[in-house]
């Protein structure tokens, strides 16, 4: 379905806090990587570490058209490295966008990177440690997320996502119809947005939870010293926590994570048959511009006061995206 026809069919866009998908995954020949082993034990065993020592051997750099119709040009690995859009520095992984070229707003979009893990997972505890995430900039739409093949039938979990000048993170599930989560035991600190059914409207809107923390996303996250996002995905629940760097639990730092000790999560999805709706999901990082979300809400944001066109703004203001980058200490995946 085109985004235009989707908008026409959508009865409500809520206070610019829409929950559009970060985008279907890209699986050559419609095949994904083998699913990782699932453990029934309540203990958490480290099964994968992604960091500066192995990043490009464990992720594919995807030079593809943007599924979310953004004003972006995803470059290949060689181009990304030549332009410095992906690089290893001080034992951290930098992934950013072009900040020098003035572009034709009707032409190819701004150079950026999109990466997808070679490995896929069913269930797991994903803990991502960030020194910096893309700042809150007009036109920008970054995401750290997981997605299965044959979208939306094998699900999507958006762990970090936002657009334009937002500073409140949004966690969203997208699925086929029939996943209507409740709030799990212990509650959640965030508030629900979007549809009750994660698969309503073809899965495009999803069921989201917006953080109540003004430092959970973008520029404010970085000014607060970075931090950790942890996503726990089991057959009975999907939960996401955010910790400012100074507040990261010791059991995360020492490699023995204990979610039972972490307090209330930002998002706490329960009551859905997650095993039927979410499976074989890969990890993705990307930064796009405008498109189905940032572009769709542009006119109702303060950004429109600077330029009435999202694409024109992004094309003409390369210097505005100097802090539109990920700086990752590590991503660790534990079995559950």
PDB file of C-alpha atoms in Angstrom, residues 67-318:
ATOM      1  CA  UNK A  67      11.464   1.032   2.154  1.00  0.00           C
ATOM      2  CA  UNK A  68      10.116   4.048   4.055  1.00  0.00           C
ATOM      3  CA  UNK A  69      10.512   6.401   1.058  1.00  0.00           C
ATOM      4  CA  UNK A  70      12.995   8.700   2.721  1.00  0.00           C
ATOM      5  CA  UNK A  71      15.213  11.361   1.141  1.00  0.00           C
ATOM      6  CA  UNK A  72      18.256   9.147   1.643  1.00  0.00           C
ATOM      7  CA  UNK A  73      20.918   7.356  -0.350  1.00  0.00           C
ATOM      8  CA  UNK A  74      22.091   4.239   1.462  1.00  0.00           C
ATOM      9  CA  UNK A  75      25.663   3.616   0.312  1.00  0.00           C
ATOM     10  CA  UNK A  76      27.575   0.341   0.198  1.00  0.00           C
ATOM     11  CA  UNK A  77      30.320  -0.650   2.620  1.00  0.00           C
ATOM     12  CA  UNK A  78      33.178   0.565   0.454  1.00  0.00           C
ATOM     13  CA  UNK A  79      31.551   3.954  -0.091  1.00  0.00           C
ATOM     14  CA  UNK A  80      30.633   4.244   3.580  1.00  0.00           C
ATOM     15  CA  UNK A  81      34.203   3.593   4.672  1.00  0.00           C
ATOM     16  CA  UNK A  82      35.697   5.880   2.029  1.00  0.00           C
ATOM     17  CA  UNK A  83      33.409   8.727   3.129  1.00  0.00           C
ATOM     18  CA  UNK A  84      33.939   8.034   6.810  1.00  0.00           C
ATOM     19  CA  UNK A  85      30.269   7.216   7.339  1.00  0.00           C
ATOM     20  CA  UNK A  86      31.299   3.973   9.034  1.00  0.00           C
ATOM     21  CA  UNK A  87      34.516   3.826  11.001  1.00  0.00           C
ATOM     22  CA  UNK A  88      36.010   2.353  14.136  1.00  0.00           C
ATOM     23  CA  UNK A  89      37.368   4.934  16.572  1.00  0.00           C
ATOM     24  CA  UNK A  90      38.589   4.542  20.157  1.00  0.00           C
ATOM     25  CA  UNK A  91      37.099   1.029  20.332  1.00  0.00           C
ATOM     26  CA  UNK A  92      33.700   2.396  19.332  1.00  0.00           C
ATOM     27  CA  UNK A  93      31.645   2.089  16.140  1.00  0.00           C
ATOM     28  CA  UNK A  94      30.712   5.321  14.335  1.00  0.00           C
ATOM     29  CA  UNK A  95      27.847   5.306  11.798  1.00  0.00           C
ATOM     30  CA  UNK A  96      26.747   8.637  10.382  1.00  0.00           C
ATOM     31  CA  UNK A  97      25.588  10.615   7.362  1.00  0.00           C
ATOM     32  CA  UNK A  98      27.042  13.024   4.832  1.00  0.00           C
ATOM     33  CA  UNK A  99      27.403  16.518   6.292  1.00  0.00           C
ATOM     34  CA  UNK A 100      29.009  18.375   3.378  1.00  0.00           C
ATOM     35  CA  UNK A 101      26.954  18.075   0.168  1.00  0.00           C
ATOM     36  CA  UNK A 102      24.269  20.543  -0.867  1.00  0.00           C
ATOM     37  CA  UNK A 103      21.784  18.456  -2.822  1.00  0.00           C
ATOM     38  CA  UNK A 104      18.968  18.754  -5.320  1.00  0.00           C
ATOM     39  CA  UNK A 105      15.770  18.249  -3.276  1.00  0.00           C
ATOM     40  CA  UNK A 106      14.273  16.418  -6.261  1.00  0.00           C
ATOM     41  CA  UNK A 107      17.296  14.183  -6.699  1.00  0.00           C
ATOM     42  CA  UNK A 108      19.095  11.464  -4.767  1.00  0.00           C
ATOM     43  CA  UNK A 109      18.880  11.911  -1.007  1.00  0.00           C
ATOM     44  CA  UNK A 110      21.592  12.405   1.585  1.00  0.00           C
ATOM     45  CA  UNK A 111      24.219   9.671   1.866  1.00  0.00           C
ATOM     46  CA  UNK A 112      23.704   7.466   4.904  1.00  0.00           C
ATOM     47  CA  UNK A 113      24.131   3.897   6.117  1.00  0.00           C
ATOM     48  CA  UNK A 114      21.788   1.057   6.912  1.00  0.00           C
ATOM     49  CA  UNK A 115      23.148  -2.171   8.365  1.00  0.00           C
ATOM     50  CA  UNK A 116      21.511  -5.519   9.157  1.00  0.00           C
ATOM     51  CA  UNK A 117      22.914  -8.340  11.276  1.00  0.00           C
ATOM     52  CA  UNK A 118      23.872 -11.487   9.423  1.00  0.00           C
ATOM     53  CA  UNK A 119      22.316 -13.489  12.242  1.00  0.00           C
ATOM     54  CA  UNK A 120      18.632 -13.639  13.162  1.00  0.00           C
ATOM     55  CA  UNK A 121      17.090 -14.369  16.537  1.00  0.00           C
ATOM     56  CA  UNK A 122      13.931 -15.781  18.040  1.00  0.00           C
ATOM     57  CA  UNK A 123      13.779 -14.620  21.663  1.00  0.00           C
ATOM     58  CA  UNK A 124      16.703 -12.984  23.393  1.00  0.00           C
ATOM     59  CA  UNK A 125      17.943 -10.208  25.614  1.00  0.00           C
ATOM     60  CA  UNK A 126      19.529  -7.466  23.499  1.00  0.00           C
ATOM     61  CA  UNK A 127      21.626  -4.922  25.402  1.00  0.00           C
ATOM     62  CA  UNK A 128      22.986  -1.967  23.427  1.00  0.00           C
ATOM     63  CA  UNK A 129      25.472   0.469  24.980  1.00  0.00           C
ATOM     64  CA  UNK A 130      25.620   3.890  23.295  1.00  0.00           C
ATOM     65  CA  UNK A 131      28.059   6.745  23.711  1.00  0.00           C
ATOM     66  CA  UNK A 132      25.926   8.784  21.285  1.00  0.00           C
ATOM     67  CA  UNK A 133      22.791   8.347  19.198  1.00  0.00           C
ATOM     68  CA  UNK A 134      21.591  10.582  16.340  1.00  0.00           C
ATOM     69  CA  UNK A 135      20.616  14.005  17.613  1.00  0.00           C
ATOM     70  CA  UNK A 136      17.173  15.602  17.489  1.00  0.00           C
ATOM     71  CA  UNK A 137      17.393  17.287  14.098  1.00  0.00           C
ATOM     72  CA  UNK A 138      14.722  18.442  11.670  1.00  0.00           C
ATOM     73  CA  UNK A 139      14.298  15.843   8.939  1.00  0.00           C
ATOM     74  CA  UNK A 140      16.193  13.026  10.644  1.00  0.00           C
ATOM     75  CA  UNK A 141      14.607   9.628  11.337  1.00  0.00           C
ATOM     76  CA  UNK A 142      17.062   7.196  12.944  1.00  0.00           C
ATOM     77  CA  UNK A 143      16.172   3.780  14.299  1.00  0.00           C
ATOM     78  CA  UNK A 144      17.680   0.810  16.129  1.00  0.00           C
ATOM     79  CA  UNK A 145      15.308  -2.099  15.626  1.00  0.00           C
ATOM     80  CA  UNK A 146      14.700  -5.747  14.832  1.00  0.00           C
ATOM     81  CA  UNK A 147      12.635  -7.212  12.006  1.00  0.00           C
ATOM     82  CA  UNK A 148      11.754 -10.588  10.534  1.00  0.00           C
ATOM     83  CA  UNK A 149      11.383 -11.547   6.860  1.00  0.00           C
ATOM     84  CA  UNK A 150       8.004 -11.386   5.112  1.00  0.00           C
ATOM     85  CA  UNK A 151       7.062  -8.202   6.950  1.00  0.00           C
ATOM     86  CA  UNK A 152       4.868  -7.780   8.919  1.00  0.00           C
ATOM     87  CA  UNK A 153       4.119 -11.472   9.416  1.00  0.00           C
ATOM     88  CA  UNK A 154       7.297 -12.184  11.402  1.00  0.00           C
ATOM     89  CA  UNK A 155       7.214  -8.935  13.281  1.00  0.00           C
ATOM     90  CA  UNK A 156       9.155  -5.774  13.970  1.00  0.00           C
ATOM     91  CA  UNK A 157      10.406  -4.350  17.262  1.00  0.00           C
ATOM     92  CA  UNK A 158      11.565  -0.721  17.199  1.00  0.00           C
ATOM     93  CA  UNK A 159      13.794  -0.225  20.246  1.00  0.00           C
ATOM     94  CA  UNK A 160      15.052   3.323  19.610  1.00  0.00           C
ATOM     95  CA  UNK A 161      13.145   5.524  17.192  1.00  0.00           C
ATOM     96  CA  UNK A 162      12.094   9.124  16.755  1.00  0.00           C
ATOM     97  CA  UNK A 163      11.894  11.949  14.243  1.00  0.00           C
ATOM     98  CA  UNK A 164      12.724  15.629  13.885  1.00  0.00           C
ATOM     99  CA  UNK A 165      13.179  17.473  17.200  1.00  0.00           C
ATOM    100  CA  UNK A 166      11.769  14.751  19.432  1.00  0.00           C
ATOM    101  CA  UNK A 167      13.586  13.868  22.671  1.00  0.00           C
ATOM    102  CA  UNK A 168      11.193  11.150  23.898  1.00  0.00           C
ATOM    103  CA  UNK A 169      11.980   7.642  22.649  1.00  0.00           C
ATOM    104  CA  UNK A 170       9.288   5.483  21.115  1.00  0.00           C
ATOM    105  CA  UNK A 171       9.187   1.681  21.348  1.00  0.00           C
ATOM    106  CA  UNK A 172       6.834   0.110  18.820  1.00  0.00           C
ATOM    107  CA  UNK A 173       5.705  -3.345  17.745  1.00  0.00           C
ATOM    108  CA  UNK A 174       4.500  -4.026  14.194  1.00  0.00           C
ATOM    109  CA  UNK A 175       2.905  -7.350  13.322  1.00  0.00           C
ATOM    110  CA  UNK A 176       0.221  -9.085  11.316  1.00  0.00           C
ATOM    111  CA  UNK A 177      -3.316  -8.519  12.576  1.00  0.00           C
ATOM    112  CA  UNK A 178      -4.391 -10.013  15.869  1.00  0.00           C
ATOM    113  CA  UNK A 179      -1.641  -9.003  18.310  1.00  0.00           C
ATOM    114  CA  UNK A 180      -3.359  -6.794  20.892  1.00  0.00           C
ATOM    115  CA  UNK A 181      -0.962  -6.447  23.822  1.00  0.00           C
ATOM    116  CA  UNK A 182      -1.822  -5.599  27.378  1.00  0.00           C
ATOM    117  CA  UNK A 183       0.560  -4.023  29.879  1.00  0.00           C
ATOM    118  CA  UNK A 184       2.476  -6.797  31.615  1.00  0.00           C
ATOM    119  CA  UNK A 185       2.824  -7.381  35.366  1.00  0.00           C
ATOM    120  CA  UNK A 186       4.637  -4.556  37.121  1.00  0.00           C
ATOM    121  CA  UNK A 187       3.447  -1.972  34.632  1.00  0.00           C
ATOM    122  CA  UNK A 188       5.453   0.356  32.396  1.00  0.00           C
ATOM    123  CA  UNK A 189       6.743   3.891  32.744  1.00  0.00           C
ATOM    124  CA  UNK A 190       5.784   4.953  29.202  1.00  0.00           C
ATOM    125  CA  UNK A 191       2.353   5.655  27.772  1.00  0.00           C
ATOM    126  CA  UNK A 192       0.676   3.861  24.842  1.00  0.00           C
ATOM    127  CA  UNK A 193       0.224   5.468  21.438  1.00  0.00           C
ATOM    128  CA  UNK A 194      -0.953   4.119  18.110  1.00  0.00           C
ATOM    129  CA  UNK A 195      -3.302   1.211  17.591  1.00  0.00           C
ATOM    130  CA  UNK A 196      -4.397  -1.355  20.158  1.00  0.00           C
ATOM    131  CA  UNK A 197      -3.752  -4.034  17.520  1.00  0.00           C
ATOM    132  CA  UNK A 198      -0.110  -4.039  16.409  1.00  0.00           C
ATOM    133  CA  UNK A 199      -1.270  -5.319  13.020  1.00  0.00           C
ATOM    134  CA  UNK A 200      -4.079  -2.866  12.313  1.00  0.00           C
ATOM    135  CA  UNK A 201      -3.853  -0.962   9.004  1.00  0.00           C
ATOM    136  CA  UNK A 202      -1.546  -3.624   7.635  1.00  0.00           C
ATOM    137  CA  UNK A 203       0.935  -3.208  10.475  1.00  0.00           C
ATOM    138  CA  UNK A 204       2.044   0.252   9.309  1.00  0.00           C
ATOM    139  CA  UNK A 205       1.118   2.166  12.452  1.00  0.00           C
ATOM    140  CA  UNK A 206       1.853  -0.514  15.034  1.00  0.00           C
ATOM    141  CA  UNK A 207       1.282  -0.347  18.780  1.00  0.00           C
ATOM    142  CA  UNK A 208       3.723   1.981  20.465  1.00  0.00           C
ATOM    143  CA  UNK A 209       4.820   3.161  23.871  1.00  0.00           C
ATOM    144  CA  UNK A 210       6.313   6.629  24.200  1.00  0.00           C
ATOM    145  CA  UNK A 211       8.806   7.195  27.000  1.00  0.00           C
ATOM    146  CA  UNK A 212       8.015   9.639  29.787  1.00  0.00           C
ATOM    147  CA  UNK A 213      11.706  10.547  30.001  1.00  0.00           C
ATOM    148  CA  UNK A 214      12.752  13.685  28.112  1.00  0.00           C
ATOM    149  CA  UNK A 215      16.345  12.398  27.968  1.00  0.00           C
ATOM    150  CA  UNK A 216      15.547   9.040  26.398  1.00  0.00           C
ATOM    151  CA  UNK A 217      16.188  10.013  22.773  1.00  0.00           C
ATOM    152  CA  UNK A 218      18.240  12.288  20.562  1.00  0.00           C
ATOM    153  CA  UNK A 219      20.121  15.381  21.680  1.00  0.00           C
ATOM    154  CA  UNK A 220      18.982  15.132  25.295  1.00  0.00           C
ATOM    155  CA  UNK A 221      20.090  11.476  25.493  1.00  0.00           C
ATOM    156  CA  UNK A 222      23.554  12.541  24.393  1.00  0.00           C
ATOM    157  CA  UNK A 223      23.692  15.548  26.726  1.00  0.00           C
ATOM    158  CA  UNK A 224      22.785  13.171  29.550  1.00  0.00           C
ATOM    159  CA  UNK A 225      25.919  11.115  28.904  1.00  0.00           C
ATOM    160  CA  UNK A 226      24.610   8.374  26.638  1.00  0.00           C
ATOM    161  CA  UNK A 227      23.271   5.144  28.022  1.00  0.00           C
ATOM    162  CA  UNK A 228      21.985   1.631  27.545  1.00  0.00           C
ATOM    163  CA  UNK A 229      18.842   0.214  25.981  1.00  0.00           C
ATOM    164  CA  UNK A 230      17.874  -3.350  26.861  1.00  0.00           C
ATOM    165  CA  UNK A 231      15.136  -5.327  25.102  1.00  0.00           C
ATOM    166  CA  UNK A 232      13.900  -8.624  26.550  1.00  0.00           C
ATOM    167  CA  UNK A 233      11.917 -10.786  24.151  1.00  0.00           C
ATOM    168  CA  UNK A 234      10.356 -14.062  25.299  1.00  0.00           C
ATOM    169  CA  UNK A 235       7.307 -16.059  24.302  1.00  0.00           C
ATOM    170  CA  UNK A 236       5.193 -14.220  26.858  1.00  0.00           C
ATOM    171  CA  UNK A 237       6.515 -10.662  26.867  1.00  0.00           C
ATOM    172  CA  UNK A 238       8.532  -7.966  25.125  1.00  0.00           C
ATOM    173  CA  UNK A 239      10.029  -5.345  27.434  1.00  0.00           C
ATOM    174  CA  UNK A 240      12.378  -2.430  26.851  1.00  0.00           C
ATOM    175  CA  UNK A 241      14.400  -0.510  29.454  1.00  0.00           C
ATOM    176  CA  UNK A 242      16.443   2.683  29.148  1.00  0.00           C
ATOM    177  CA  UNK A 243      19.274   3.551  31.541  1.00  0.00           C
ATOM    178  CA  UNK A 244      21.329   6.714  31.504  1.00  0.00           C
ATOM    179  CA  UNK A 245      25.007   5.816  31.523  1.00  0.00           C
ATOM    180  CA  UNK A 246      25.435   6.672  35.213  1.00  0.00           C
ATOM    181  CA  UNK A 247      22.434   4.497  36.115  1.00  0.00           C
ATOM    182  CA  UNK A 248      23.323   1.302  34.230  1.00  0.00           C
ATOM    183  CA  UNK A 249      22.901  -1.637  36.634  1.00  0.00           C
ATOM    184  CA  UNK A 250      26.104  -3.292  37.780  1.00  0.00           C
ATOM    185  CA  UNK A 251      24.817  -6.680  36.589  1.00  0.00           C
ATOM    186  CA  UNK A 252      24.724  -5.320  33.035  1.00  0.00           C
ATOM    187  CA  UNK A 253      28.215  -3.898  33.335  1.00  0.00           C
ATOM    188  CA  UNK A 254      29.608  -7.170  34.714  1.00  0.00           C
ATOM    189  CA  UNK A 255      27.953  -9.349  32.072  1.00  0.00           C
ATOM    190  CA  UNK A 256      25.398 -11.031  34.346  1.00  0.00           C
ATOM    191  CA  UNK A 257      22.169  -9.222  33.458  1.00  0.00           C
ATOM    192  CA  UNK A 258      19.183  -9.642  35.764  1.00  0.00           C
ATOM    193  CA  UNK A 259      16.081  -7.929  34.363  1.00  0.00           C
ATOM    194  CA  UNK A 260      14.177  -8.792  37.536  1.00  0.00           C
ATOM    195  CA  UNK A 261      16.330  -6.202  39.330  1.00  0.00           C
ATOM    196  CA  UNK A 262      15.936  -3.382  36.805  1.00  0.00           C
ATOM    197  CA  UNK A 263      12.648  -1.918  37.906  1.00  0.00           C
ATOM    198  CA  UNK A 264       9.823  -0.835  35.661  1.00  0.00           C
ATOM    199  CA  UNK A 265      10.546  -0.902  31.923  1.00  0.00           C
ATOM    200  CA  UNK A 266       9.642   1.876  29.516  1.00  0.00           C
ATOM    201  CA  UNK A 267       7.534  -0.596  27.536  1.00  0.00           C
ATOM    202  CA  UNK A 268       6.024  -3.822  28.846  1.00  0.00           C
ATOM    203  CA  UNK A 269       4.052  -5.713  26.213  1.00  0.00           C
ATOM    204  CA  UNK A 270       2.147  -8.851  27.281  1.00  0.00           C
ATOM    205  CA  UNK A 271      -1.005 -10.732  26.324  1.00  0.00           C
ATOM    206  CA  UNK A 272      -0.122 -11.411  22.670  1.00  0.00           C
ATOM    207  CA  UNK A 273       0.909 -14.704  21.080  1.00  0.00           C
ATOM    208  CA  UNK A 274       4.408 -13.362  20.474  1.00  0.00           C
ATOM    209  CA  UNK A 275       5.710 -16.684  19.166  1.00  0.00           C
ATOM    210  CA  UNK A 276       3.138 -16.578  16.373  1.00  0.00           C
ATOM    211  CA  UNK A 277       3.790 -12.931  15.504  1.00  0.00           C
ATOM    212  CA  UNK A 278       7.530 -12.365  16.086  1.00  0.00           C
ATOM    213  CA  UNK A 279      10.227 -14.720  14.869  1.00  0.00           C
ATOM    214  CA  UNK A 280      13.588 -14.888  13.157  1.00  0.00           C
ATOM    215  CA  UNK A 281      14.335 -11.169  13.533  1.00  0.00           C
ATOM    216  CA  UNK A 282      17.569  -9.446  12.498  1.00  0.00           C
ATOM    217  CA  UNK A 283      19.095  -6.356  14.148  1.00  0.00           C
ATOM    218  CA  UNK A 284      19.131  -3.152  12.083  1.00  0.00           C
ATOM    219  CA  UNK A 285      20.588   0.336  12.468  1.00  0.00           C
ATOM    220  CA  UNK A 286      19.699   3.075  10.026  1.00  0.00           C
ATOM    221  CA  UNK A 287      19.363   6.824   9.587  1.00  0.00           C
ATOM    222  CA  UNK A 288      16.889   8.047   6.988  1.00  0.00           C
ATOM    223  CA  UNK A 289      15.379  11.481   6.344  1.00  0.00           C
ATOM    224  CA  UNK A 290      11.823  12.737   5.811  1.00  0.00           C
ATOM    225  CA  UNK A 291       9.815   9.879   4.264  1.00  0.00           C
ATOM    226  CA  UNK A 292       6.790   8.143   5.747  1.00  0.00           C
ATOM    227  CA  UNK A 293       7.164   9.530   9.271  1.00  0.00           C
ATOM    228  CA  UNK A 294       9.534  12.517   9.570  1.00  0.00           C
ATOM    229  CA  UNK A 295       8.188  13.882   6.304  1.00  0.00           C
ATOM    230  CA  UNK A 296       4.556  13.095   7.108  1.00  0.00           C
ATOM    231  CA  UNK A 297       4.564  15.134  10.341  1.00  0.00           C
ATOM    232  CA  UNK A 298       6.841  17.895   9.009  1.00  0.00           C
ATOM    233  CA  UNK A 299       4.019  20.328   8.374  1.00  0.00           C
ATOM    234  CA  UNK A 300       2.754  20.112  11.959  1.00  0.00           C
ATOM    235  CA  UNK A 301       6.196  20.493  13.504  1.00  0.00           C
ATOM    236  CA  UNK A 302       8.234  23.603  14.243  1.00  0.00           C
ATOM    237  CA  UNK A 303      10.634  22.464  11.523  1.00  0.00           C
ATOM    238  CA  UNK A 304       8.163  23.672   8.886  1.00  0.00           C
ATOM    239  CA  UNK A 305       8.783  27.215  10.074  1.00  0.00           C
ATOM    240  CA  UNK A 306      12.352  26.938   8.816  1.00  0.00           C
ATOM    241  CA  UNK A 307      11.485  25.395   5.454  1.00  0.00           C
ATOM    242  CA  UNK A 308       8.063  24.262   4.210  1.00  0.00           C
ATOM    243  CA  UNK A 309       9.637  21.177   2.588  1.00  0.00           C
ATOM    244  CA  UNK A 310      11.408  18.443   4.558  1.00  0.00           C
ATOM    245  CA  UNK A 311      13.339  17.285   1.491  1.00  0.00           C
ATOM    246  CA  UNK A 312      14.411  20.839   0.646  1.00  0.00           C
ATOM    247  CA  UNK A 313      15.646  21.425   4.178  1.00  0.00           C
ATOM    248  CA  UNK A 314      17.672  18.207   4.285  1.00  0.00           C
ATOM    249  CA  UNK A 315      19.065  18.898   0.817  1.00  0.00           C
ATOM    250  CA  UNK A 316      20.223  22.428   1.614  1.00  0.00           C
ATOM    251  CA  UNK A 317      21.467  22.092   5.193  1.00  0.00           C
ATOM    252  CA  UNK A 318      24.228  19.464   5.349  1.00  0.00           C
TER     253      UNK A 318
END
